[in-house]
């Protein structure tokens, strides 16, 4: 009797776990994640500052220098946007994967591609902020011109 009861319970568990809806739901979620394309409107340049939950002092300096540059040179532009992205938050993970981001990064993105200025940001933002601002400004302007 005990064996019969045990076999019955195991059979119910197996059938419950293999519900047809589970497979379709998993496939739908996977398709949503892989088929999503990051779409940027024409004439728009997004300046992304990617970071984690607790960015270090240098990472914060890079983010602040990037934001200050965008606000200083492109405050009147409706086409250039500074976007602060915490890569540890679930809604932002897809965007980070799209740009292959795993750590603090600076990405200038337009409709036809993007530039990753992370290396330059860490090279210049702390010790030579004017040089970084000039490089960032030039990259944004080139990306903006390319998008026209």
PDB file of C-alpha atoms in Angstrom:
ATOM      1  CA  UNK A   1       0.000   0.000   0.000  1.00  0.00           C
ATOM      2  CA  UNK A   2       2.836   2.384   0.855  1.00  0.00           C
ATOM      3  CA  UNK A   3       4.503   1.696  -2.493  1.00  0.00           C
ATOM      4  CA  UNK A   4       1.254   2.339  -4.358  1.00  0.00           C
ATOM      5  CA  UNK A   5       0.789   5.679  -2.567  1.00  0.00           C
ATOM      6  CA  UNK A   6       4.404   6.698  -3.213  1.00  0.00           C
ATOM      7  CA  UNK A   7       4.166   5.824  -6.919  1.00  0.00           C
ATOM      8  CA  UNK A   8       0.893   7.764  -7.225  1.00  0.00           C
ATOM      9  CA  UNK A   9       2.393  10.882  -5.642  1.00  0.00           C
ATOM     10  CA  UNK A  10       5.500  10.694  -7.837  1.00  0.00           C
ATOM     11  CA  UNK A  11       3.336  10.326 -10.942  1.00  0.00           C
ATOM     12  CA  UNK A  12       1.299  13.406 -10.008  1.00  0.00           C
ATOM     13  CA  UNK A  13       4.472  15.429  -9.422  1.00  0.00           C
ATOM     14  CA  UNK A  14       5.900  14.420 -12.795  1.00  0.00           C
ATOM     15  CA  UNK A  15       2.700  15.307 -14.657  1.00  0.00           C
ATOM     16  CA  UNK A  16       2.339  18.612 -12.822  1.00  0.00           C
ATOM     17  CA  UNK A  17       5.919  19.599 -13.668  1.00  0.00           C
ATOM     18  CA  UNK A  18       5.468  18.753 -17.345  1.00  0.00           C
ATOM     19  CA  UNK A  19       2.452  20.955 -17.971  1.00  0.00           C
ATOM     20  CA  UNK A  20       2.440  22.059 -21.629  1.00  0.00           C
ATOM     21  CA  UNK A  21       2.090  25.740 -20.685  1.00  0.00           C
ATOM     22  CA  UNK A  22       5.440  25.807 -18.884  1.00  0.00           C
ATOM     23  CA  UNK A  23       7.440  25.068 -22.024  1.00  0.00           C
ATOM     24  CA  UNK A  24       5.588  27.633 -24.137  1.00  0.00           C
ATOM     25  CA  UNK A  25       5.953  30.300 -21.444  1.00  0.00           C
ATOM     26  CA  UNK A  26       9.693  29.651 -21.183  1.00  0.00           C
ATOM     27  CA  UNK A  27      10.050  29.833 -24.977  1.00  0.00           C
ATOM     28  CA  UNK A  28       8.081  33.101 -25.079  1.00  0.00           C
ATOM     29  CA  UNK A  29      10.284  34.692 -22.403  1.00  0.00           C
ATOM     30  CA  UNK A  30      13.467  33.561 -24.165  1.00  0.00           C
ATOM     31  CA  UNK A  31      12.231  34.957 -27.478  1.00  0.00           C
ATOM     32  CA  UNK A  32      11.416  38.299 -25.872  1.00  0.00           C
ATOM     33  CA  UNK A  33      14.924  38.552 -24.454  1.00  0.00           C
ATOM     34  CA  UNK A  34      16.777  37.588 -27.623  1.00  0.00           C
ATOM     35  CA  UNK A  35      14.577  39.342 -30.187  1.00  0.00           C
ATOM     36  CA  UNK A  36      14.595  42.745 -28.519  1.00  0.00           C
ATOM     37  CA  UNK A  37      16.576  45.260 -30.525  1.00  0.00           C
ATOM     38  CA  UNK A  38      17.668  48.494 -28.931  1.00  0.00           C
ATOM     39  CA  UNK A  39      16.074  51.132 -31.109  1.00  0.00           C
ATOM     40  CA  UNK A  40      17.240  54.736 -31.051  1.00  0.00           C
ATOM     41  CA  UNK A  41      15.215  57.307 -33.003  1.00  0.00           C
ATOM     42  CA  UNK A  42      16.835  59.129 -35.919  1.00  0.00           C
ATOM     43  CA  UNK A  43      18.875  62.225 -35.032  1.00  0.00           C
ATOM     44  CA  UNK A  44      19.220  61.055 -31.418  1.00  0.00           C
ATOM     45  CA  UNK A  45      22.436  60.385 -29.514  1.00  0.00           C
ATOM     46  CA  UNK A  46      22.296  58.650 -26.136  1.00  0.00           C
ATOM     47  CA  UNK A  47      25.264  59.018 -23.803  1.00  0.00           C
ATOM     48  CA  UNK A  48      25.074  56.078 -21.402  1.00  0.00           C
ATOM     49  CA  UNK A  49      26.876  55.975 -18.066  1.00  0.00           C
ATOM     50  CA  UNK A  50      26.753  52.300 -17.024  1.00  0.00           C
ATOM     51  CA  UNK A  51      27.647  51.473 -13.409  1.00  0.00           C
ATOM     52  CA  UNK A  52      26.898  49.063 -10.582  1.00  0.00           C
ATOM     53  CA  UNK A  53      25.120  49.578  -7.266  1.00  0.00           C
ATOM     54  CA  UNK A  54      28.113  51.098  -5.494  1.00  0.00           C
ATOM     55  CA  UNK A  55      30.499  52.708  -8.000  1.00  0.00           C
ATOM     56  CA  UNK A  56      33.983  53.519  -6.746  1.00  0.00           C
ATOM     57  CA  UNK A  57      35.250  57.103  -6.492  1.00  0.00           C
ATOM     58  CA  UNK A  58      36.924  56.960  -9.908  1.00  0.00           C
ATOM     59  CA  UNK A  59      33.783  55.526 -11.499  1.00  0.00           C
ATOM     60  CA  UNK A  60      31.728  58.323  -9.949  1.00  0.00           C
ATOM     61  CA  UNK A  61      34.225  60.880 -11.268  1.00  0.00           C
ATOM     62  CA  UNK A  62      33.923  59.393 -14.765  1.00  0.00           C
ATOM     63  CA  UNK A  63      30.118  59.529 -14.551  1.00  0.00           C
ATOM     64  CA  UNK A  64      30.107  63.097 -13.244  1.00  0.00           C
ATOM     65  CA  UNK A  65      32.572  64.277 -15.902  1.00  0.00           C
ATOM     66  CA  UNK A  66      30.425  62.683 -18.603  1.00  0.00           C
ATOM     67  CA  UNK A  67      27.221  64.232 -17.298  1.00  0.00           C
ATOM     68  CA  UNK A  68      28.850  67.662 -16.893  1.00  0.00           C
ATOM     69  CA  UNK A  69      30.155  67.539 -20.461  1.00  0.00           C
ATOM     70  CA  UNK A  70      26.751  66.648 -21.887  1.00  0.00           C
ATOM     71  CA  UNK A  71      25.060  69.370 -19.832  1.00  0.00           C
ATOM     72  CA  UNK A  72      27.723  71.954 -20.696  1.00  0.00           C
ATOM     73  CA  UNK A  73      27.810  71.473 -24.468  1.00  0.00           C
ATOM     74  CA  UNK A  74      24.457  69.902 -25.311  1.00  0.00           C
ATOM     75  CA  UNK A  75      21.994  71.310 -22.752  1.00  0.00           C
ATOM     76  CA  UNK A  76      19.981  73.028 -25.500  1.00  0.00           C
ATOM     77  CA  UNK A  77      19.960  70.000 -27.792  1.00  0.00           C
ATOM     78  CA  UNK A  78      16.827  67.875 -27.806  1.00  0.00           C
ATOM     79  CA  UNK A  79      18.773  65.149 -29.634  1.00  0.00           C
ATOM     80  CA  UNK A  80      21.490  64.397 -27.051  1.00  0.00           C
ATOM     81  CA  UNK A  81      20.536  62.567 -23.858  1.00  0.00           C
ATOM     82  CA  UNK A  82      22.615  61.603 -20.817  1.00  0.00           C
ATOM     83  CA  UNK A  83      21.298  58.322 -19.384  1.00  0.00           C
ATOM     84  CA  UNK A  84      22.447  56.923 -16.034  1.00  0.00           C
ATOM     85  CA  UNK A  85      22.141  53.105 -16.093  1.00  0.00           C
ATOM     86  CA  UNK A  86      22.607  50.840 -13.075  1.00  0.00           C
ATOM     87  CA  UNK A  87      23.520  47.498 -14.667  1.00  0.00           C
ATOM     88  CA  UNK A  88      22.530  45.556 -11.537  1.00  0.00           C
ATOM     89  CA  UNK A  89      18.866  46.489 -11.848  1.00  0.00           C
ATOM     90  CA  UNK A  90      16.808  43.924 -13.743  1.00  0.00           C
ATOM     91  CA  UNK A  91      15.221  46.304 -16.319  1.00  0.00           C
ATOM     92  CA  UNK A  92      18.693  47.541 -17.340  1.00  0.00           C
ATOM     93  CA  UNK A  93      20.361  44.165 -17.846  1.00  0.00           C
ATOM     94  CA  UNK A  94      19.115  43.759 -21.400  1.00  0.00           C
ATOM     95  CA  UNK A  95      20.598  47.133 -22.369  1.00  0.00           C
ATOM     96  CA  UNK A  96      23.917  46.239 -20.730  1.00  0.00           C
ATOM     97  CA  UNK A  97      24.013  42.905 -22.585  1.00  0.00           C
ATOM     98  CA  UNK A  98      23.232  44.636 -25.879  1.00  0.00           C
ATOM     99  CA  UNK A  99      26.306  46.870 -25.506  1.00  0.00           C
ATOM    100  CA  UNK A 100      28.412  44.044 -23.942  1.00  0.00           C
ATOM    101  CA  UNK A 101      28.783  45.931 -20.651  1.00  0.00           C
ATOM    102  CA  UNK A 102      29.850  44.242 -17.417  1.00  0.00           C
ATOM    103  CA  UNK A 103      31.431  47.127 -15.478  1.00  0.00           C
ATOM    104  CA  UNK A 104      31.415  50.908 -15.365  1.00  0.00           C
ATOM    105  CA  UNK A 105      31.381  52.130 -18.965  1.00  0.00           C
ATOM    106  CA  UNK A 106      30.667  55.154 -21.139  1.00  0.00           C
ATOM    107  CA  UNK A 107      28.840  54.440 -24.412  1.00  0.00           C
ATOM    108  CA  UNK A 108      27.801  57.011 -27.026  1.00  0.00           C
ATOM    109  CA  UNK A 109      25.028  55.452 -29.107  1.00  0.00           C
ATOM    110  CA  UNK A 110      23.185  56.593 -32.186  1.00  0.00           C
ATOM    111  CA  UNK A 111      20.855  54.958 -34.633  1.00  0.00           C
ATOM    112  CA  UNK A 112      23.695  53.566 -36.755  1.00  0.00           C
ATOM    113  CA  UNK A 113      26.005  52.246 -34.049  1.00  0.00           C
ATOM    114  CA  UNK A 114      27.882  53.216 -30.943  1.00  0.00           C
ATOM    115  CA  UNK A 115      31.281  54.189 -29.546  1.00  0.00           C
ATOM    116  CA  UNK A 116      32.621  52.818 -26.280  1.00  0.00           C
ATOM    117  CA  UNK A 117      34.753  55.495 -24.582  1.00  0.00           C
ATOM    118  CA  UNK A 118      35.380  53.592 -21.358  1.00  0.00           C
ATOM    119  CA  UNK A 119      39.154  53.341 -21.772  1.00  0.00           C
ATOM    120  CA  UNK A 120      39.484  57.024 -22.623  1.00  0.00           C
ATOM    121  CA  UNK A 121      37.173  57.994 -19.764  1.00  0.00           C
ATOM    122  CA  UNK A 122      39.330  56.215 -17.204  1.00  0.00           C
ATOM    123  CA  UNK A 123      42.537  57.477 -18.820  1.00  0.00           C
ATOM    124  CA  UNK A 124      41.578  61.162 -18.792  1.00  0.00           C
ATOM    125  CA  UNK A 125      38.506  61.984 -16.658  1.00  0.00           C
ATOM    126  CA  UNK A 126      40.421  62.220 -13.382  1.00  0.00           C
ATOM    127  CA  UNK A 127      43.824  63.645 -14.359  1.00  0.00           C
ATOM    128  CA  UNK A 128      43.007  65.465 -17.609  1.00  0.00           C
ATOM    129  CA  UNK A 129      39.278  66.276 -17.498  1.00  0.00           C
ATOM    130  CA  UNK A 130      39.532  68.914 -20.260  1.00  0.00           C
ATOM    131  CA  UNK A 131      41.002  66.339 -22.628  1.00  0.00           C
ATOM    132  CA  UNK A 132      38.206  63.901 -21.796  1.00  0.00           C
ATOM    133  CA  UNK A 133      35.550  66.600 -22.252  1.00  0.00           C
ATOM    134  CA  UNK A 134      36.983  67.479 -25.669  1.00  0.00           C
ATOM    135  CA  UNK A 135      37.075  63.849 -26.776  1.00  0.00           C
ATOM    136  CA  UNK A 136      33.552  63.190 -25.517  1.00  0.00           C
ATOM    137  CA  UNK A 137      32.206  66.350 -27.154  1.00  0.00           C
ATOM    138  CA  UNK A 138      33.850  65.458 -30.472  1.00  0.00           C
ATOM    139  CA  UNK A 139      32.524  61.881 -30.375  1.00  0.00           C
ATOM    140  CA  UNK A 140      28.979  63.057 -29.624  1.00  0.00           C
ATOM    141  CA  UNK A 141      29.129  65.614 -32.438  1.00  0.00           C
ATOM    142  CA  UNK A 142      30.412  62.993 -34.898  1.00  0.00           C
ATOM    143  CA  UNK A 143      27.712  60.534 -33.864  1.00  0.00           C
ATOM    144  CA  UNK A 144      25.082  63.297 -34.116  1.00  0.00           C
ATOM    145  CA  UNK A 145      26.299  64.259 -37.604  1.00  0.00           C
ATOM    146  CA  UNK A 146      26.381  60.607 -38.686  1.00  0.00           C
ATOM    147  CA  UNK A 147      22.757  60.189 -37.576  1.00  0.00           C
ATOM    148  CA  UNK A 148      21.438  62.976 -39.823  1.00  0.00           C
TER     149      UNK A 148
END
